[in-house]
Amino acid sequence: MKKILSAFLLLAFTLFFSQEQKPMFWQDIQNFKKANQENTPPKDAILLIGSSSFTKWTDVSGYFPDKTIINRGFGGSRLTDLNYYAEDLLNPYQPKQIIIYCGENDFADNHKLKAKEVVQRFKTFYAKIREKFPTIEVDYISIKYSPSREKLWPQMKKANKKIACFMKKEPNAEFIDITKVMQDANGNVRKDLFVSDMLHITPEGYRLWTSVMNPYMK
């Protein structure tokens, strides 16, 4: 009995330890690898990279029926995660355009985080993209102002402004601002565009995103 118990505890410890060693979002990346093995990623597609606002946009291809979309949004990822997994997020693909939505969770993860740090994280990832894809179109969707994260809006607004200025100076790069389209006539964030968690958006929210994104889509 003692031997069985010892073996069980050893197995449990091994499993726990092995899981602890895996970095955050490791499984999401493995799922991407599996998907790529099962279906070779199309060339000259539009590659979406970022956090759950992309992850939950599972029917994104239906919003852009004339475009070839590869959605590689994962979990509540931060720009630090995009940098960590940059090789896995970029190397398997040959896109004609990359669109990024990420940064919101960086602030949520650390409420004291300064906007300049998030901007630097983005610039680091942008540099990684340019190292592999020097001339393709690279766009950044502005951080949305989720009602559940209203306390973080000041930092987010600063980050959006700084990233917009950076992208304006870069060739083949655009800052896609979805701020106004998510506001009412008085300039307030439309809460009806968010699901009950006041963080993720509704199909109508995605429809409005689509209306702003369309002119930038290659």
C-alpha positions as CSV (number, residue, x, y, z in Angstrom):
1,M,0.0,0.0,0.0
2,K,2.8,2.4,0.9
3,K,4.5,1.6,-2.4
4,I,1.4,2.4,-4.4
5,L,0.9,5.6,-2.4
6,S,4.5,6.6,-3.0
7,A,4.2,5.9,-6.7
8,F,1.0,8.0,-6.9
9,L,2.5,10.9,-5.1
10,L,5.6,10.8,-7.3
11,L,3.4,10.8,-10.4
12,A,1.3,13.6,-9.1
13,F,4.4,15.6,-8.2
14,T,5.9,15.0,-11.7
15,L,2.8,16.1,-13.4
16,F,2.5,19.2,-11.3
17,F,6.1,20.1,-11.7
18,S,6.0,19.6,-15.5
19,Q,2.9,21.8,-15.7
20,E,4.6,24.5,-13.6
21,Q,7.5,24.6,-16.0
22,K,5.3,25.4,-18.9
23,P,5.1,29.2,-19.6
24,M,1.7,30.9,-19.8
25,F,-0.2,30.3,-23.0
26,W,2.1,27.4,-23.9
27,Q,-0.9,25.3,-24.8
28,D,-2.4,28.0,-27.1
29,I,0.8,28.0,-29.1
30,Q,0.8,24.2,-29.3
31,N,-2.7,24.4,-30.7
32,F,-1.5,26.9,-33.4
33,K,1.3,24.5,-34.3
34,K,-1.2,21.6,-34.5
35,A,-3.6,23.7,-36.7
36,N,-0.6,24.6,-39.0
37,Q,0.3,20.9,-39.3
38,E,-3.3,19.9,-40.2
39,N,-3.8,22.7,-42.7
40,T,-0.8,24.5,-44.2
41,P,-1.3,28.3,-43.6
42,P,-2.2,30.1,-46.8
43,K,0.3,32.6,-48.3
44,D,-0.4,36.3,-48.6
45,A,-3.1,36.2,-45.9
46,I,-3.9,38.8,-43.3
47,L,-2.4,37.6,-40.0
48,L,-4.2,38.7,-36.8
49,I,-2.0,38.6,-33.7
50,G,-3.1,39.6,-30.2
51,S,-5.2,39.0,-27.2
52,S,-8.8,37.8,-26.5
53,S,-10.5,40.4,-28.5
54,F,-9.1,38.5,-31.5
55,T,-9.4,35.1,-29.9
56,K,-13.1,35.5,-29.4
57,W,-13.6,36.8,-32.9
58,T,-14.0,33.2,-34.1
59,D,-16.1,34.2,-37.1
60,V,-13.8,37.0,-38.2
61,S,-13.6,35.6,-41.8
62,G,-17.3,36.1,-42.1
63,Y,-16.8,39.8,-41.5
64,F,-14.2,40.0,-44.3
65,P,-15.6,37.5,-46.8
66,D,-13.3,38.7,-49.6
67,K,-10.1,38.4,-47.5
68,T,-8.0,35.4,-46.3
69,I,-7.6,35.7,-42.6
70,I,-5.4,33.8,-40.2
71,N,-6.5,34.4,-36.6
72,R,-3.7,33.9,-34.0
73,G,-5.2,35.7,-31.1
74,F,-4.7,33.9,-27.8
75,G,-6.0,34.1,-24.3
76,G,-5.5,37.2,-22.3
77,S,-2.1,37.7,-23.9
78,R,0.1,40.8,-23.3
79,L,2.7,42.3,-25.5
80,T,5.3,40.5,-23.3
81,D,3.7,37.3,-24.5
82,L,3.8,38.3,-28.1
83,N,7.5,39.0,-27.7
84,Y,8.1,35.8,-25.9
85,Y,6.4,33.7,-28.6
86,A,7.4,35.9,-31.5
87,E,9.1,33.1,-33.4
88,D,6.1,30.8,-33.1
89,L,3.7,33.7,-34.1
90,L,5.7,34.8,-37.1
91,N,7.9,32.1,-38.6
92,P,5.2,29.7,-39.8
93,Y,3.5,32.3,-42.0
94,Q,4.1,34.4,-45.1
95,P,1.4,37.1,-44.7
96,K,0.9,40.2,-46.8
97,Q,-0.3,42.1,-43.7
98,I,-0.2,41.8,-40.0
99,I,-2.8,43.4,-37.7
100,I,-2.1,43.6,-33.9
101,Y,-4.5,44.0,-31.0
102,C,-2.7,43.8,-27.8
103,G,-1.7,46.0,-24.8
104,E,-4.9,46.2,-22.8
105,N,-3.9,43.2,-20.7
106,D,-0.5,44.6,-20.0
107,F,-2.1,47.4,-18.0
108,A,-4.7,45.0,-16.4
109,D,-1.8,42.8,-15.3
110,N,0.0,45.7,-13.6
111,H,-2.1,48.7,-12.7
112,K,1.0,50.8,-12.0
113,L,2.5,50.1,-15.4
114,K,3.5,53.2,-17.3
115,A,2.4,53.9,-20.8
116,K,6.0,54.3,-22.0
117,E,6.7,50.7,-21.0
118,V,3.8,49.3,-23.0
119,V,4.9,51.4,-25.9
120,Q,8.4,50.0,-25.7
121,R,7.0,46.4,-25.5
122,F,5.1,47.1,-28.7
123,K,8.2,48.6,-30.4
124,T,10.1,45.5,-29.5
125,F,7.5,43.3,-31.1
126,Y,7.3,45.6,-34.1
127,A,11.1,45.3,-34.6
128,K,10.8,41.5,-34.5
129,I,8.1,41.7,-37.3
130,R,10.3,44.0,-39.4
131,E,13.3,41.7,-39.0
132,K,11.3,38.9,-40.7
133,F,8.9,41.0,-42.9
134,P,10.7,44.3,-43.8
135,T,8.1,45.6,-46.2
136,I,4.6,44.2,-45.5
137,E,1.8,46.2,-44.1
138,V,1.8,46.2,-40.2
139,D,-1.2,47.8,-38.4
140,Y,-2.0,48.3,-34.7
141,I,-5.6,48.6,-33.5
142,S,-6.0,51.1,-30.7
143,I,-6.5,49.8,-27.2
144,K,-10.2,49.8,-26.5
145,Y,-11.7,51.5,-23.4
146,S,-13.4,48.6,-21.7
147,P,-15.9,49.8,-19.0
148,S,-14.6,47.2,-16.6
149,R,-11.1,48.8,-16.8
150,E,-12.1,52.4,-16.6
151,K,-9.4,53.1,-13.9
152,L,-6.8,52.2,-16.5
153,W,-8.0,54.4,-19.3
154,P,-5.6,57.3,-18.6
155,Q,-2.5,55.0,-19.1
156,M,-4.2,53.4,-22.1
157,K,-4.9,56.8,-23.7
158,K,-1.3,57.8,-23.3
159,A,-0.1,54.5,-24.9
160,N,-2.5,54.9,-27.8
161,K,-1.3,58.4,-28.5
162,K,2.4,57.3,-28.4
163,I,1.9,54.3,-30.5
164,A,-0.1,56.3,-33.0
165,C,2.8,58.8,-33.3
166,F,5.3,56.0,-33.8
167,M,3.2,54.2,-36.5
168,K,2.7,57.5,-38.3
169,K,6.4,57.7,-38.9
170,E,6.9,54.1,-40.0
171,P,6.6,53.0,-43.7
172,N,3.8,50.6,-44.5
173,A,2.3,51.0,-41.0
174,E,-1.0,52.3,-39.7
175,F,-2.7,53.0,-36.4
176,I,-6.3,51.9,-36.7
177,D,-8.3,53.9,-34.2
178,I,-11.5,52.2,-33.1
179,T,-12.2,54.7,-30.3
180,K,-14.8,57.0,-31.9
181,V,-16.8,54.2,-33.5
182,M,-17.3,52.8,-30.0
183,Q,-18.6,56.0,-28.6
184,D,-22.1,57.5,-28.4
185,A,-23.1,61.0,-29.6
186,N,-21.8,62.5,-26.4
187,G,-18.4,60.9,-26.6
188,N,-19.0,58.2,-24.0
189,V,-18.1,54.6,-24.4
190,R,-21.1,52.6,-25.5
191,K,-21.6,49.9,-22.9
192,D,-24.1,48.1,-25.1
193,L,-21.2,47.1,-27.4
194,F,-19.8,44.9,-24.6
195,V,-21.0,41.6,-23.2
196,S,-21.8,41.2,-19.5
197,D,-18.2,41.2,-18.4
198,M,-17.9,44.7,-19.8
199,L,-14.6,43.6,-21.3
200,H,-15.2,41.7,-24.5
201,I,-17.4,43.0,-27.3
202,T,-20.6,41.9,-29.0
203,P,-21.1,41.0,-32.6
204,E,-22.3,44.6,-33.2
205,G,-19.0,45.8,-31.7
206,Y,-17.1,43.6,-34.1
207,R,-19.2,45.0,-36.9
208,L,-18.2,48.5,-36.0
209,W,-14.5,47.4,-35.8
210,T,-14.9,45.9,-39.3
211,S,-16.2,49.2,-40.7
212,V,-13.1,51.0,-39.4
213,M,-10.7,48.2,-40.4
214,N,-11.9,47.7,-43.9
215,P,-10.1,50.6,-45.5
216,Y,-6.8,49.3,-44.1
217,M,-7.2,45.7,-45.2
218,K,-5.0,44.7,-48.1
